[in-house]
PDB file of C-alpha atoms in Angstrom:
ATOM      1  CA  MET L 211       3.278   8.547 -26.503  1.00 67.00           C
ATOM      2  CA  LYS L 212       2.729   7.967 -22.800  1.00 78.00           C
ATOM      3  CA  ALA L 213       0.606  10.394 -20.839  1.00 80.00           C
ATOM      4  CA  LEU L 214       2.421  12.645 -18.383  1.00 90.00           C
ATOM      5  CA  PHE L 215       1.483  11.833 -14.803  1.00 93.00           C
ATOM      6  CA  GLN L 216       0.084  14.796 -12.895  1.00 93.00           C
ATOM      7  CA  LEU L 217      -1.102  14.101  -9.369  1.00 94.00           C
ATOM      8  CA  GLU L 218      -3.532  17.032  -9.413  1.00 94.00           C
ATOM      9  CA  LYS L 219      -5.336  15.435 -12.374  1.00 92.00           C
ATOM     10  CA  PHE L 220      -5.102  11.818 -11.178  1.00 94.00           C
ATOM     11  CA  LEU L 221      -8.658  10.603 -10.543  1.00 92.00           C
ATOM     12  CA  PRO L 222      -8.038   8.601  -7.326  1.00 92.00           C
ATOM     13  CA  TYR L 223      -6.224  11.573  -5.810  1.00 96.00           C
ATOM     14  CA  ARG L 224      -8.998  13.975  -6.795  1.00 96.00           C
ATOM     15  CA  PHE L 225     -11.725  11.688  -5.424  1.00 95.00           C
ATOM     16  CA  ASP L 226      -9.817  11.196  -2.175  1.00 95.00           C
ATOM     17  CA  ARG L 227      -9.197  14.911  -1.740  1.00 96.00           C
ATOM     18  CA  LEU L 228     -12.836  15.768  -2.492  1.00 96.00           C
ATOM     19  CA  ALA L 229     -14.135  13.043  -0.159  1.00 94.00           C
ATOM     20  CA  LYS L 230     -11.941  14.301   2.688  1.00 94.00           C
ATOM     21  CA  HIS L 231     -13.052  17.885   2.122  1.00 95.00           C
ATOM     22  CA  ILE L 232     -16.698  16.815   2.132  1.00 95.00           C
ATOM     23  CA  SER L 233     -16.299  14.689   5.279  1.00 93.00           C
ATOM     24  CA  VAL L 234     -14.510  17.425   7.210  1.00 93.00           C
ATOM     25  CA  SER L 235     -16.983  20.085   6.128  1.00 94.00           C
ATOM     26  CA  LEU L 236     -20.048  17.959   6.870  1.00 93.00           C
ATOM     27  CA  ALA L 237     -18.576  16.794  10.175  1.00 93.00           C
ATOM     28  CA  GLY L 238     -18.572  20.427  11.263  1.00 92.00           C
ATOM     29  CA  VAL L 239     -22.361  20.340  11.065  1.00 89.00           C
ATOM     30  CA  TYR L 240     -22.823  17.487  13.533  1.00 91.00           C
ATOM     31  CA  ARG L 241     -19.623  17.460  15.578  1.00 93.00           C
ATOM     32  CA  ARG L 242     -20.104  20.814  17.301  1.00 91.00           C
ATOM     33  CA  ARG L 243     -23.817  20.499  17.880  1.00 93.00           C
ATOM     34  CA  PHE L 244     -24.157  16.784  18.632  1.00 97.00           C
ATOM     35  CA  ASN L 245     -20.620  15.683  19.611  1.00 96.00           C
ATOM     36  CA  VAL L 246     -20.605  12.943  16.965  1.00 96.00           C
ATOM     37  CA  THR L 247     -17.531  11.890  14.973  1.00 95.00           C
ATOM     38  CA  VAL L 248     -17.500  10.937  11.280  1.00 94.00           C
ATOM     39  CA  PRO L 249     -17.370   7.169  12.013  1.00 96.00           C
ATOM     40  CA  GLN L 250     -20.115   7.521  14.640  1.00 97.00           C
ATOM     41  CA  TRP L 251     -22.351   9.386  12.193  1.00 97.00           C
ATOM     42  CA  ARG L 252     -21.778   6.751   9.537  1.00 96.00           C
ATOM     43  CA  ILE L 253     -22.661   3.994  12.038  1.00 98.00           C
ATOM     44  CA  LEU L 254     -25.808   5.834  13.141  1.00 98.00           C
ATOM     45  CA  ALA L 255     -26.865   6.153   9.495  1.00 98.00           C
ATOM     46  CA  LEU L 256     -26.099   2.502   8.715  1.00 98.00           C
ATOM     47  CA  LEU L 257     -27.979   1.197  11.752  1.00 98.00           C
ATOM     48  CA  HIS L 258     -30.902   3.483  11.000  1.00 98.00           C
ATOM     49  CA  GLU L 259     -31.130   2.057   7.471  1.00 97.00           C
ATOM     50  CA  THR L 260     -30.312  -1.536   8.433  1.00 95.00           C
ATOM     51  CA  PRO L 261     -30.952  -2.376  12.084  1.00 90.00           C
ATOM     52  CA  HIS L 262     -29.281  -5.426  13.597  1.00 92.00           C
ATOM     53  CA  MET L 263     -25.848  -5.332  11.983  1.00 94.00           C
ATOM     54  CA  SER L 264     -22.630  -6.867  13.246  1.00 94.00           C
ATOM     55  CA  ALA L 265     -19.516  -4.731  13.718  1.00 94.00           C
ATOM     56  CA  LYS L 266     -17.940  -6.616  10.813  1.00 94.00           C
ATOM     57  CA  ASP L 267     -20.850  -5.700   8.523  1.00 95.00           C
ATOM     58  CA  ILE L 268     -20.691  -2.087   9.689  1.00 96.00           C
ATOM     59  CA  ALA L 269     -16.980  -1.933   8.849  1.00 95.00           C
ATOM     60  CA  ARG L 270     -17.570  -3.407   5.397  1.00 94.00           C
ATOM     61  CA  GLN L 271     -20.648  -1.384   4.450  1.00 94.00           C
ATOM     62  CA  GLY L 272     -19.419   1.807   6.091  1.00 93.00           C
ATOM     63  CA  ASN L 273     -15.985   1.639   4.495  1.00 91.00           C
ATOM     64  CA  LEU L 274     -14.374   1.907   7.935  1.00 94.00           C
ATOM     65  CA  ASP L 275     -11.511  -0.055   9.447  1.00 93.00           C
ATOM     66  CA  LYS L 276     -12.177  -2.368  12.394  1.00 94.00           C
ATOM     67  CA  VAL L 277     -10.370  -0.187  14.946  1.00 95.00           C
ATOM     68  CA  MET L 278     -12.352   2.877  13.882  1.00 95.00           C
ATOM     69  CA  VAL L 279     -15.600   0.935  14.176  1.00 96.00           C
ATOM     70  CA  SER L 280     -14.655  -0.456  17.580  1.00 96.00           C
ATOM     71  CA  ARG L 281     -13.834   2.995  18.996  1.00 96.00           C
ATOM     72  CA  ALA L 282     -16.940   4.562  17.512  1.00 97.00           C
ATOM     73  CA  LEU L 283     -19.163   1.781  18.855  1.00 97.00           C
ATOM     74  CA  VAL L 284     -17.758   2.190  22.368  1.00 96.00           C
ATOM     75  CA  GLY L 285     -18.523   5.920  22.269  1.00 97.00           C
ATOM     76  CA  LEU L 286     -22.042   5.372  20.954  1.00 98.00           C
ATOM     77  CA  GLU L 287     -22.720   2.629  23.477  1.00 96.00           C
ATOM     78  CA  GLU L 288     -21.438   4.738  26.391  1.00 97.00           C
ATOM     79  CA  ARG L 289     -23.875   7.474  25.376  1.00 97.00           C
ATOM     80  CA  GLY L 290     -26.764   4.999  25.252  1.00 98.00           C
ATOM     81  CA  LEU L 291     -27.227   5.427  21.504  1.00 98.00           C
ATOM     82  CA  LEU L 292     -26.949   1.764  20.577  1.00 96.00           C
ATOM     83  CA  GLU L 293     -27.159  -1.623  22.192  1.00 95.00           C
ATOM     84  CA  ARG L 294     -25.559  -4.991  21.553  1.00 92.00           C
ATOM     85  CA  TYR L 295     -27.243  -8.355  21.691  1.00 91.00           C
ATOM     86  CA  ILE L 296     -26.449 -11.896  20.619  1.00 87.00           C
ATOM     87  CA  SER L 297     -27.562 -12.778  17.105  1.00 78.00           C
ATOM     88  CA  ALA L 298     -30.480 -15.184  16.842  1.00 80.00           C
ATOM     89  CA  GLU L 299     -28.762 -16.905  13.879  1.00 82.00           C
ATOM     90  CA  ASP L 300     -25.262 -17.197  15.345  1.00 81.00           C
ATOM     91  CA  ALA L 301     -24.563 -17.019  19.075  1.00 82.00           C
ATOM     92  CA  ARG L 302     -20.931 -16.075  18.331  1.00 84.00           C
ATOM     93  CA  VAL L 303     -22.009 -12.801  16.709  1.00 84.00           C
ATOM     94  CA  ASN L 304     -23.028  -9.613  18.482  1.00 88.00           C
ATOM     95  CA  GLU L 305     -25.519  -7.530  16.578  1.00 93.00           C
ATOM     96  CA  LEU L 306     -26.073  -3.851  17.126  1.00 96.00           C
ATOM     97  CA  CYS L 307     -29.126  -1.657  16.882  1.00 96.00           C
ATOM     98  CA  LEU L 308     -29.990   1.917  17.723  1.00 98.00           C
ATOM     99  CA  THR L 309     -31.774   2.709  20.941  1.00 98.00           C
ATOM    100  CA  SER L 310     -34.679   5.146  20.830  1.00 98.00           C
ATOM    101  CA  THR L 311     -32.193   7.848  21.886  1.00 98.00           C
ATOM    102  CA  GLY L 312     -29.898   6.851  19.006  1.00 98.00           C
ATOM    103  CA  THR L 313     -32.796   6.972  16.561  1.00 98.00           C
ATOM    104  CA  ARG L 314     -33.801  10.438  17.783  1.00 98.00           C
ATOM    105  CA  LEU L 315     -30.207  11.644  17.426  1.00 98.00           C
ATOM    106  CA  PHE L 316     -30.026  10.301  13.865  1.00 98.00           C
ATOM    107  CA  GLU L 317     -33.353  11.963  13.053  1.00 98.00           C
ATOM    108  CA  SER L 318     -31.996  15.276  14.390  1.00 97.00           C
ATOM    109  CA  ILE L 319     -28.805  15.115  12.328  1.00 97.00           C
ATOM    110  CA  ALA L 320     -30.163  13.684   9.046  1.00 97.00           C
ATOM    111  CA  PRO L 321     -32.095  16.806   7.942  1.00 97.00           C
ATOM    112  CA  LEU L 322     -29.021  18.954   8.625  1.00 96.00           C
ATOM    113  CA  ALA L 323     -26.859  16.559   6.600  1.00 96.00           C
ATOM    114  CA  LEU L 324     -29.348  16.670   3.722  1.00 97.00           C
ATOM    115  CA  ASP L 325     -29.430  20.483   3.882  1.00 97.00           C
ATOM    116  CA  TRP L 326     -25.617  20.532   3.798  1.00 96.00           C
ATOM    117  CA  GLU L 327     -25.636  18.203   0.781  1.00 96.00           C
ATOM    118  CA  ALA L 328     -28.188  20.346  -1.062  1.00 97.00           C
ATOM    119  CA  ASP L 329     -26.131  23.459  -0.362  1.00 97.00           C
ATOM    120  CA  PHE L 330     -22.949  21.753  -1.548  1.00 96.00           C
ATOM    121  CA  LEU L 331     -24.579  20.543  -4.766  1.00 97.00           C
ATOM    122  CA  LYS L 332     -26.238  23.854  -5.620  1.00 97.00           C
ATOM    123  CA  VAL L 333     -23.279  24.692  -7.889  1.00 98.00           C
ATOM    124  CA  LEU L 334     -24.587  21.979 -10.254  1.00 98.00           C
ATOM    125  CA  THR L 335     -27.630  22.235 -12.487  1.00 98.00           C
ATOM    126  CA  PRO L 336     -30.303  19.532 -12.120  1.00 97.00           C
ATOM    127  CA  GLN L 337     -28.957  17.946 -15.316  1.00 98.00           C
ATOM    128  CA  GLU L 338     -25.411  17.949 -13.933  1.00 98.00           C
ATOM    129  CA  ARG L 339     -26.629  16.373 -10.681  1.00 98.00           C
ATOM    130  CA  GLY L 340     -28.328  13.614 -12.658  1.00 98.00           C
ATOM    131  CA  ALA L 341     -25.196  13.087 -14.722  1.00 98.00           C
ATOM    132  CA  LEU L 342     -23.041  13.034 -11.581  1.00 97.00           C
ATOM    133  CA  GLU L 343     -25.287  10.392 -10.006  1.00 97.00           C
ATOM    134  CA  ARG L 344     -25.159   8.225 -13.126  1.00 98.00           C
ATOM    135  CA  ILE L 345     -21.384   8.594 -13.473  1.00 96.00           C
ATOM    136  CA  LEU L 346     -20.748   7.797  -9.805  1.00 95.00           C
ATOM    137  CA  SER L 347     -23.002   4.733  -9.995  1.00 95.00           C
ATOM    138  CA  LYS L 348     -21.235   3.541 -13.121  1.00 94.00           C
ATOM    139  CA  LEU L 349     -17.769   4.031 -11.592  1.00 92.00           C
ATOM    140  CA  GLU L 350     -18.804   2.342  -8.332  1.00 89.00           C
ATOM    141  CA  GLN L 351     -20.138  -0.652 -10.244  1.00 90.00           C
ATOM    142  CA  HIS L 352     -16.942  -0.837 -12.287  1.00 89.00           C
ATOM    143  CA  ALA L 353     -14.773  -0.557  -9.162  1.00 85.00           C
ATOM    144  CA  LYS L 354     -16.684  -3.416  -7.533  1.00 83.00           C
ATOM    145  CA  SER L 355     -15.701  -5.706 -10.382  1.00 84.00           C
ATOM    146  CA  GLU L 356     -12.003  -5.093  -9.513  1.00 69.00           C
ATOM    147  CA  ALA L 357     -10.915  -7.361 -12.372  1.00 56.00           C
ATOM    148  CA  PRO L 358      -9.697  -4.598 -14.706  1.00 57.00           C
ATOM    149  CA  ALA L 359      -7.710  -2.890 -11.944  1.00 57.00           C
ATOM    150  CA  LEU L 360      -6.054  -6.094 -10.780  1.00 56.00           C
ATOM    151  CA  THR L 361      -5.094  -7.042 -14.344  1.00 56.00           C
ATOM    152  CA  VAL L 362      -3.438  -3.671 -14.935  1.00 55.00           C
ATOM    153  CA  ILE L 363      -1.607  -3.750 -11.602  1.00 55.00           C
ATOM    154  CA  GLU L 364      -0.425  -7.333 -12.044  1.00 54.00           C
ATOM    155  CA  SER L 365       0.871  -6.671 -15.565  1.00 55.00           C
ATOM    156  CA  ALA L 366       2.708  -3.563 -14.361  1.00 56.00           C
ATOM    157  CA  ILE L 367       4.412  -5.509 -11.565  1.00 54.00           C
ATOM    158  CA  SER L 368       5.401  -8.464 -13.772  1.00 50.00           C
TER     159      SER L 368
END
């Protein structure tokens, strides 16, 4: 017997809905106070962790589309929060890094983001948090393999 499809119980839908809720809620913390958008915050965090990234790498690692990255970079650059320079390895590539002002802004927002996260997760016990971390890691690793998903999709289309 085939399972009945229910959107409200469909895992991708639930993850997407939860992720959007989290992003919007967390964005409220830094948007009003620091005038930073979700893509800008993600770029600040990425460049703080890994200085000297290309826009292409930011898009890939930040799970952002190229247009979103481009707009966010312009805004950050106009505010003097990051700078571009030509890569030492490849003169065709511009790399980006935070300025000291960008680093200070990140360091102002990060503790607030961590406080928000702790508050959000307080509904879980320490054991549940550990289980959530393990489950998310396992699902992310599985999703990266992509092979099972592609096989299922291809067989459904055929």
